[in-house]
């Protein structure tokens, strides 16, 4: 294992070095939070693919393949579909807004009344997303070093917190590009063909497994529909995803670079399911499907290759973890803390915004590590995050982009009712049940439409300012919400 250890240590040291290098480029709030809005197509595509394909997509995707066969690809496949939809239909408009958070977009569209409440919902989502990625370190470091779970979470989480705190989005972008390359080589070019060959090829896999393992819809129509609601729609509105859209240097880069990343996700989804299916042939009685990835890597790969593939798994986890962490800190500082303390820039007052955002990343990083140690079930934590996000924010965000009659009162009602309903329904039906997201989303939509129609239309000046921003005319980021009629 000495060679494998060397590969991993070199990889982790490289991540920290890039964090230090990124710190030298993070001179302003724009540099720190959105990489100066200067990413070109190649770097944008790589970093976008890296953030959406995390530990759940890699370890969890292989686990679903082990459990359901080829149809286990649907979870990651719907993530790719969501990224494609975001890139083709919405990313250009989002990039032209020149904001930093989803809540800033809601403030601009509805007149400055949705920020704090929507910020709390988005903060909870990004926090849980970072937590689920951090929990995954335990699985990887257990395979590598037979390490205690808590120590593994602290080690992996500390490295991500360190390079994210140092350089912000510049550090995360640089590390994500490396992670994208490592992930492509480790999972697609090495683990996938080796797993298929070790399992005896597709003919042997078909001979040894039930036919439903090769049914594209074998996981069930209801499950696929739920994945679409949670993950496809979740990709459209998550702060972690939008913050990457904000890094694009043009709306064309956001559209076509995101389309390439979404297509890559579709390929990655199929690869994970095939690897999991091959693992089922080799290890038909594993105690847990989620151990399939680690087992096949540990037992079937040669020295050196094993280290690279485990580095790929670390890359998948770290890219999502760092992206969720900076999104969580950005929302906590800009959408919640600043508004609660009434922080308004005064003439002549200077604020070190890089320093403040860096402090929030450190604070949120410590909170993420502590929460990850306390929790154990990755799937449940991820489900809570996406249910809350989609039920609480999907309707007011898409409604604001697509329906001019939507009002601030309707948006706030949708956030409160949708978020509250999904929490209550998860308590009633269970976290993993499908009903909470169905009824939560329907209640959010109904309240949004009814309250919007029952309240005065959004002020014409607010809508005019909104249309100007969508057209990309004002170059300066939103600093204060546009006032609305009481």
Coordinates of C-alpha atoms in Angstrom, one line a residue:
X1 CA 0.0 0.0 0.0
X2 CA 3.0 2.3 0.2
X3 CA 2.6 3.4 -3.4
X4 CA -1.1 4.0 -2.9
X5 CA -0.4 6.1 0.2
X6 CA 2.1 8.1 -1.7
X7 CA -0.4 8.9 -4.4
X8 CA -3.0 10.0 -1.9
X9 CA -0.5 12.1 0.2
X10 CA 0.8 13.9 -2.9
X11 CA -2.8 14.6 -4.0
X12 CA -3.8 16.1 -0.7
X13 CA -0.7 18.2 -0.5
X14 CA -1.4 19.5 -4.0
X15 CA -4.9 20.6 -2.8
X16 CA -3.4 22.6 0.0
X17 CA -0.8 24.1 -2.3
X18 CA -3.5 25.3 -4.7
X19 CA -5.4 26.8 -1.8
X20 CA -2.3 28.8 -0.9
X21 CA -1.8 29.9 -4.6
X22 CA -5.5 30.9 -4.8
X23 CA -5.1 33.1 -1.8
X24 CA -2.8 35.3 -3.8
X25 CA -5.5 35.9 -6.4
X26 CA -8.4 36.6 -4.0
X27 CA -8.1 40.3 -3.7
X28 CA -11.7 41.4 -3.8
X29 CA -15.2 40.0 -2.9
X30 CA -15.8 39.1 -6.5
X31 CA -12.4 37.2 -6.7
X32 CA -13.1 35.4 -3.4
X33 CA -16.8 34.4 -4.0
X34 CA -17.1 34.0 -7.8
X35 CA -13.5 33.8 -9.1
X36 CA -13.8 37.4 -10.5
X37 CA -16.4 36.2 -13.0
X38 CA -13.6 35.3 -15.3
X39 CA -13.8 31.5 -16.1
X40 CA -13.6 30.4 -19.7
X41 CA -15.4 27.4 -21.2
X42 CA -12.8 24.7 -20.4
X43 CA -12.3 25.6 -16.8
X44 CA -16.0 26.4 -16.3
X45 CA -17.1 23.0 -17.7
X46 CA -14.6 21.1 -15.6
X47 CA -15.4 22.8 -12.3
X48 CA -19.2 22.6 -12.9
X49 CA -18.9 18.8 -13.5
X50 CA -16.7 18.5 -10.5
X51 CA -19.1 20.1 -8.0
X52 CA -22.3 18.2 -9.1
X53 CA -20.6 14.8 -9.1
X54 CA -19.7 14.3 -5.5
X55 CA -19.5 11.4 -3.1
X56 CA -23.1 10.6 -3.4
X57 CA -22.7 10.4 -7.2
X58 CA -19.6 8.3 -7.0
X59 CA -19.9 6.0 -4.0
X60 CA -23.8 6.2 -3.9
X61 CA -24.1 5.8 -7.7
X62 CA -22.0 2.6 -7.6
X63 CA -24.1 1.5 -4.6
X64 CA -27.3 1.9 -6.6
X65 CA -25.8 0.0 -9.5
X66 CA -25.0 -2.8 -7.1
X67 CA -28.6 -2.8 -5.7
X68 CA -30.6 -2.2 -8.9
X69 CA -28.3 -2.8 -11.9
X70 CA -28.2 -0.5 -14.9
X71 CA -31.3 1.5 -13.7
X72 CA -29.2 2.6 -10.7
X73 CA -27.9 5.2 -13.0
X74 CA -31.1 7.3 -12.7
X75 CA -30.1 9.3 -9.6
X76 CA -26.9 10.7 -11.2
X77 CA -28.6 10.8 -14.6
X78 CA -31.3 13.2 -13.3
X79 CA -28.5 15.4 -11.9
X80 CA -27.1 15.6 -15.4
X81 CA -30.5 16.4 -16.8
X82 CA -31.0 19.2 -14.3
X83 CA -27.6 20.7 -15.2
X84 CA -28.5 20.5 -18.9
X85 CA -31.8 22.2 -18.3
X86 CA -30.2 24.9 -16.2
X87 CA -27.5 25.6 -18.8
X88 CA -29.8 25.7 -21.8
X89 CA -32.8 27.6 -20.4
X90 CA -31.6 29.7 -17.5
X91 CA -27.9 30.1 -17.1
X92 CA -27.4 33.0 -19.5
X93 CA -30.0 35.0 -17.6
X94 CA -28.6 34.1 -14.2
X95 CA -25.1 35.0 -15.3
X96 CA -26.3 38.4 -16.5
X97 CA -27.8 39.3 -13.1
X98 CA -24.3 39.8 -11.6
X99 CA -25.4 38.9 -8.1
X100 CA -23.7 36.6 -5.6
X101 CA -26.6 34.6 -4.1
X102 CA -30.0 33.2 -5.0
X103 CA -31.6 35.4 -2.3
X104 CA -30.1 38.5 -4.0
X105 CA -31.9 37.4 -7.1
X106 CA -35.2 37.0 -5.2
X107 CA -34.7 40.5 -3.6
X108 CA -34.1 42.0 -7.0
X109 CA -37.1 40.3 -8.6
X110 CA -39.6 40.8 -5.7
X111 CA -38.5 44.1 -4.3
X112 CA -36.3 43.2 -1.3
X113 CA -38.6 41.1 0.8
X114 CA -37.6 37.5 0.4
X115 CA -34.0 37.6 1.4
X116 CA -33.6 36.4 5.0
X117 CA -36.2 33.7 5.0
X118 CA -35.1 32.2 1.6
X119 CA -31.5 32.6 2.9
X120 CA -32.2 30.5 5.9
X121 CA -33.7 27.7 3.7
X122 CA -30.7 27.9 1.3
X123 CA -28.3 27.9 4.2
X124 CA -29.8 24.7 5.6
X125 CA -29.6 23.0 2.2
X126 CA -26.0 24.0 1.6
X127 CA -25.0 23.0 5.1
X128 CA -26.5 19.5 4.8
X129 CA -25.0 19.1 1.3
X130 CA -21.6 19.9 2.8
X131 CA -22.2 17.5 5.7
X132 CA -23.1 14.6 3.4
X133 CA -19.9 15.0 1.4
X134 CA -17.8 15.3 4.6
X135 CA -19.3 12.0 6.0
X136 CA -18.1 10.2 2.9
X137 CA -14.5 10.8 3.9
X138 CA -14.9 8.1 6.6
X139 CA -15.6 5.5 3.9
X140 CA -12.6 6.4 1.8
X141 CA -10.0 6.8 4.7
X142 CA -11.3 3.6 6.3
X143 CA -10.2 1.8 3.1
X144 CA -6.9 3.6 2.9
X145 CA -5.7 3.7 6.5
X146 CA -8.3 1.7 8.5
X147 CA -8.9 5.0 10.2
X148 CA -11.4 5.8 13.0
X149 CA -14.6 7.4 11.5
X150 CA -14.3 10.7 13.5
X151 CA -10.6 11.1 12.7
X152 CA -11.3 10.5 9.0
X153 CA -14.0 13.2 8.9
X154 CA -11.8 15.7 10.8
X155 CA -8.8 15.0 8.5
X156 CA -10.7 15.2 5.2
X157 CA -12.9 18.1 6.3
X158 CA -9.9 20.1 7.6
X159 CA -8.1 19.9 4.3
X160 CA -11.2 21.2 2.4
X161 CA -11.8 23.9 5.0
X162 CA -8.1 25.0 4.8
X163 CA -7.9 25.5 1.0
X164 CA -11.4 26.9 0.8
X165 CA -10.7 29.5 3.5
X166 CA -7.4 30.5 2.0
X167 CA -8.4 31.3 -1.5
X168 CA -12.2 31.1 -1.7
X169 CA -13.6 30.4 -5.2
X170 CA -10.2 30.7 -6.9
X171 CA -8.7 27.9 -4.8
X172 CA -11.8 25.8 -5.2
X173 CA -11.8 26.3 -9.0
X174 CA -8.2 25.3 -9.3
X175 CA -8.6 22.2 -7.1
X176 CA -11.8 21.3 -8.9
X177 CA -10.0 21.2 -12.2
X178 CA -7.5 18.8 -10.8
X179 CA -10.3 16.8 -9.2
X180 CA -12.1 16.7 -12.5
X181 CA -9.1 15.2 -14.3
X182 CA -8.3 12.7 -11.5
X183 CA -12.0 11.7 -11.4
X184 CA -12.2 11.1 -15.2
X185 CA -9.0 9.0 -15.2
X186 CA -9.7 7.1 -12.0
X187 CA -13.4 6.3 -12.5
X188 CA -14.1 6.4 -16.3
X189 CA -10.8 5.3 -17.7
X190 CA -9.5 2.9 -15.1
X191 CA -12.2 1.5 -12.7
X192 CA -14.9 1.1 -15.3
X193 CA -13.0 -1.2 -17.7
X194 CA -11.2 -3.0 -15.0
X195 CA -14.5 -3.8 -13.1
X196 CA -16.2 -5.1 -16.3
X197 CA -13.2 -7.3 -17.2
X198 CA -12.9 -8.7 -13.6
X199 CA -16.6 -9.5 -13.7
X200 CA -16.1 -11.6 -16.9
X201 CA -17.5 -9.1 -19.4
X202 CA -21.1 -8.1 -20.1
X203 CA -22.1 -11.6 -21.2
X204 CA -21.0 -13.1 -17.9
X205 CA -22.7 -10.3 -16.0
X206 CA -26.0 -11.1 -17.8
X207 CA -25.6 -14.8 -17.2
X208 CA -25.1 -14.4 -13.4
X209 CA -27.6 -11.7 -12.6
X210 CA -31.4 -11.5 -12.8
X211 CA -32.8 -9.9 -16.0
X212 CA -34.2 -6.9 -14.0
X213 CA -30.6 -5.8 -13.5
X214 CA -30.5 -4.8 -17.1
X215 CA -33.9 -3.2 -17.3
X216 CA -33.4 0.6 -17.7
X217 CA -36.6 1.2 -15.6
X218 CA -35.9 -1.5 -13.1
X219 CA -35.6 0.9 -10.2
X220 CA -39.2 1.8 -10.6
X221 CA -41.1 4.7 -12.2
X222 CA -42.1 6.3 -9.0
X223 CA -38.5 6.4 -7.8
X224 CA -37.3 7.9 -11.1
X225 CA -40.1 10.6 -10.9
X226 CA -38.9 11.4 -7.4
X227 CA -35.3 11.7 -8.5
X228 CA -36.5 14.2 -11.2
X229 CA -38.3 16.3 -8.7
X230 CA -35.5 16.3 -6.2
X231 CA -32.3 16.3 -8.2
X232 CA -33.3 17.7 -11.6
X233 CA -35.2 20.6 -10.1
X234 CA -32.6 20.9 -7.3
X235 CA -29.9 21.6 -9.9
X236 CA -32.0 24.6 -11.2
X237 CA -32.0 26.5 -7.9
X238 CA -29.2 25.4 -5.6
X239 CA -26.8 28.2 -4.4
X240 CA -23.8 25.9 -4.9
X241 CA -24.7 25.5 -8.6
X242 CA -25.7 29.2 -9.1
X243 CA -22.5 30.4 -7.5
X244 CA -20.6 28.4 -10.2
X245 CA -22.8 30.0 -12.9
X246 CA -21.7 33.4 -11.5
X247 CA -18.1 32.5 -12.2
X248 CA -18.6 32.3 -16.0
X249 CA -17.0 35.2 -18.0
X250 CA -20.0 35.4 -20.3
X251 CA -23.5 34.1 -20.7
X252 CA -22.3 32.1 -23.7
X253 CA -19.7 30.4 -21.5
X254 CA -22.4 29.6 -18.9
X255 CA -24.7 28.1 -21.5
X256 CA -22.4 25.9 -23.5
X257 CA -19.9 25.1 -20.8
X258 CA -22.7 23.9 -18.6
X259 CA -24.1 21.8 -21.5
X260 CA -20.8 20.0 -21.8
X261 CA -20.7 19.4 -18.0
X262 CA -24.3 18.1 -18.0
X263 CA -23.4 15.6 -20.8
X264 CA -20.4 14.5 -18.9
X265 CA -22.7 13.8 -15.9
X266 CA -24.9 11.5 -18.1
X267 CA -21.8 9.4 -19.0
X268 CA -20.7 9.3 -15.4
X269 CA -24.1 8.1 -14.3
X270 CA -24.0 5.1 -16.7
X271 CA -20.4 4.3 -15.6
X272 CA -21.3 4.2 -11.9
X273 CA -24.2 1.9 -12.5
X274 CA -22.1 -0.5 -14.7
X275 CA -19.3 -0.6 -12.0
X276 CA -21.9 -1.4 -9.3
X277 CA -23.4 -4.1 -11.5
X278 CA -20.0 -5.7 -12.0
X279 CA -19.4 -5.5 -8.2
X280 CA -22.7 -7.5 -7.7
X281 CA -21.3 -10.3 -9.8
X282 CA -18.0 -10.4 -7.9
X283 CA -19.4 -9.8 -4.4
X284 CA -23.0 -10.9 -4.4
X285 CA -23.5 -10.7 -0.6
X286 CA -22.0 -7.5 0.6
X287 CA -23.6 -6.2 3.9
X288 CA -24.3 -2.8 2.4
X289 CA -24.6 -1.6 -1.2
X290 CA -22.7 1.6 -0.3
X291 CA -19.5 -0.5 0.4
X292 CA -19.4 -1.8 -3.2
X293 CA -17.2 1.0 -4.4
X294 CA -14.6 0.6 -1.6
X295 CA -14.6 -3.2 -1.8
X296 CA -14.0 -3.4 -5.6
X297 CA -11.2 -0.8 -5.3
X298 CA -9.5 -2.5 -2.4
X299 CA -9.7 -6.0 -3.7
X300 CA -9.5 -5.8 -7.5
X301 CA -7.2 -3.0 -8.5
X302 CA -3.4 -3.2 -8.7
X303 CA -1.1 -1.1 -6.6
X304 CA -0.8 2.5 -7.8
X305 CA -4.0 2.3 -9.7
X306 CA -5.9 1.7 -6.5
X307 CA -4.3 4.8 -5.0
X308 CA -5.4 6.9 -8.1
X309 CA -8.9 5.6 -8.0
X310 CA -9.2 6.3 -4.3
X311 CA -7.8 9.8 -5.0
X312 CA -10.6 10.0 -7.6
X313 CA -13.2 9.2 -4.9
X314 CA -11.6 11.8 -2.7
X315 CA -11.7 14.3 -5.6
X316 CA -15.4 13.7 -6.0
X317 CA -16.1 14.2 -2.3
X318 CA -13.9 17.3 -2.0
X319 CA -15.3 19.1 -5.0
X320 CA -18.8 18.9 -3.8
X321 CA -17.8 19.5 -0.2
X322 CA -15.8 22.7 -1.0
X323 CA -18.5 24.0 -3.3
X324 CA -21.2 23.5 -0.8
X325 CA -19.1 25.0 2.0
X326 CA -18.4 28.3 0.2
X327 CA -22.1 28.5 -0.8
X328 CA -23.1 27.9 2.8
X329 CA -20.7 30.6 4.0
X330 CA -21.7 33.1 1.3
X331 CA -25.4 32.7 2.2
X332 CA -24.8 32.9 5.9
X333 CA -22.7 36.1 5.6
X334 CA -24.5 37.9 2.8
X335 CA -28.1 36.8 3.1
X336 CA -28.5 36.2 6.9
X337 CA -25.9 37.8 9.1
X338 CA -25.5 41.1 7.1
X339 CA -29.3 41.7 7.0
X340 CA -29.9 40.7 10.6
X341 CA -27.3 43.1 11.9
X342 CA -28.5 45.8 9.5
X343 CA -25.1 46.0 7.8
X344 CA -25.4 48.8 5.2
X345 CA -22.4 50.4 3.5
X346 CA -22.0 54.0 4.5
X347 CA -20.2 56.6 2.6
X348 CA -16.5 56.5 3.5
X349 CA -16.9 53.2 5.4
X350 CA -14.5 50.5 4.3
X351 CA -15.1 46.8 5.0
X352 CA -12.7 44.0 4.4
X353 CA -15.2 41.8 2.7
X354 CA -12.7 39.1 1.8
X355 CA -11.7 38.8 5.4
X356 CA -15.3 38.6 6.5
X357 CA -16.2 35.9 4.0
X358 CA -13.0 34.0 4.8
X359 CA -14.0 34.0 8.5
X360 CA -17.5 32.7 7.6
X361 CA -16.0 29.8 5.6
X362 CA -13.9 28.8 8.6
X363 CA -16.9 29.0 11.0
X364 CA -19.2 27.1 8.6
X365 CA -16.5 24.5 8.0
X366 CA -16.1 23.8 11.7
X367 CA -19.9 23.5 11.9
X368 CA -20.0 21.1 9.0
X369 CA -17.3 18.8 10.5
X370 CA -19.0 18.7 13.9
X371 CA -22.4 18.0 12.3
X372 CA -20.9 15.2 10.1
X373 CA -19.4 13.6 13.2
X374 CA -22.9 13.6 14.8
X375 CA -24.8 12.2 11.8
X376 CA -24.3 8.8 10.2
X377 CA -26.9 8.3 7.4
X378 CA -25.7 10.1 4.2
X379 CA -28.8 9.3 2.2
X380 CA -31.2 10.7 4.8
X381 CA -29.1 13.9 5.2
X382 CA -29.0 14.4 1.5
X383 CA -32.8 13.8 1.2
X384 CA -33.5 16.3 3.9
X385 CA -31.4 18.9 2.1
X386 CA -32.9 18.5 -1.3
X387 CA -36.5 18.2 0.0
X388 CA -36.2 21.4 1.9
X389 CA -34.6 23.2 -1.1
X390 CA -37.1 22.1 -3.8
X391 CA -40.2 22.4 -1.7
X392 CA -39.2 25.8 -0.2
X393 CA -37.5 27.6 -3.1
X394 CA -38.3 26.0 -6.5
X395 CA -41.6 27.7 -7.0
X396 CA -40.6 31.3 -6.0
X397 CA -37.4 31.1 -8.0
X398 CA -38.8 29.7 -11.2
X399 CA -42.0 31.8 -10.7
X400 CA -39.9 34.9 -10.5
X401 CA -38.0 34.0 -13.7
X402 CA -41.1 32.9 -15.7
X403 CA -44.2 34.7 -14.3
X404 CA -44.3 38.4 -14.0
X405 CA -47.5 38.4 -11.9
X406 CA -45.7 36.6 -9.0
X407 CA -45.4 38.9 -5.9
X408 CA -43.2 39.2 -2.9
X409 CA -46.1 38.1 -0.6
X410 CA -46.6 35.0 -2.8
X411 CA -42.9 34.2 -2.8
X412 CA -42.6 34.4 1.0
X413 CA -45.8 32.3 1.5
X414 CA -44.4 29.7 -0.9
X415 CA -41.1 29.5 1.0
X416 CA -42.8 29.2 4.4
X417 CA -45.6 26.9 3.5
X418 CA -43.5 24.6 1.2
X419 CA -40.6 24.4 3.6
X420 CA -42.8 23.9 6.6
X421 CA -45.0 21.3 4.8
X422 CA -42.0 19.1 3.8
X423 CA -40.5 19.2 7.3
X424 CA -43.8 18.2 8.8
X425 CA -44.5 15.5 6.2
X426 CA -41.0 14.0 6.6
X427 CA -41.8 13.7 10.3
X428 CA -45.1 12.0 9.5
X429 CA -44.2 9.7 6.5
X430 CA -40.4 9.3 7.1
X431 CA -37.4 11.1 5.7
X432 CA -37.0 8.7 2.7
X433 CA -40.8 8.7 1.8
X434 CA -41.9 10.2 -1.5
X435 CA -45.0 11.9 -0.2
X436 CA -43.2 14.9 1.5
X437 CA -41.7 16.3 -1.7
X438 CA -44.9 15.7 -3.7
X439 CA -47.2 17.4 -1.3
X440 CA -44.7 20.0 -0.2
X441 CA -44.1 21.1 -3.7
X442 CA -47.8 21.2 -4.6
X443 CA -48.6 23.2 -1.5
X444 CA -45.8 25.7 -2.3
X445 CA -47.2 26.1 -5.9
X446 CA -50.8 26.5 -4.8
X447 CA -49.9 29.2 -2.1
X448 CA -47.6 31.1 -4.5
X449 CA -50.3 31.4 -7.2
X450 CA -53.2 32.2 -4.8
X451 CA -51.4 34.7 -2.7
X452 CA -49.8 36.4 -5.7
X453 CA -53.2 36.8 -7.4
X454 CA -54.7 38.1 -4.2
X455 CA -52.1 40.8 -3.6
X456 CA -51.1 43.9 -5.6
X457 CA -48.8 43.2 -8.5
X458 CA -45.1 43.9 -8.1
X459 CA -44.3 47.6 -8.5
X460 CA -43.6 48.6 -12.1
X461 CA -40.2 50.1 -11.1
X462 CA -39.1 46.9 -9.5
X463 CA -40.0 44.9 -12.6
X464 CA -38.3 47.5 -14.8
X465 CA -35.1 47.2 -12.8
X466 CA -35.4 43.4 -13.0
X467 CA -35.7 43.4 -16.8
X468 CA -32.7 45.7 -17.0
X469 CA -30.6 43.3 -15.0
X470 CA -31.8 40.3 -17.0
X471 CA -30.7 42.1 -20.1
X472 CA -27.3 42.5 -18.5
X473 CA -27.3 46.3 -18.7
X474 CA -26.3 47.5 -15.2
X475 CA -22.7 46.3 -14.7
X476 CA -22.5 46.7 -11.0
X477 CA -23.6 43.9 -8.6
X478 CA -26.8 44.4 -6.6
X479 CA -25.8 46.4 -3.4
X480 CA -29.2 47.2 -2.0
X481 CA -32.7 45.9 -2.7
X482 CA -35.0 47.9 -4.9
X483 CA -37.8 49.4 -2.7
X484 CA -41.2 48.0 -3.2
X485 CA -44.6 49.4 -2.3
X486 CA -45.8 48.4 1.2

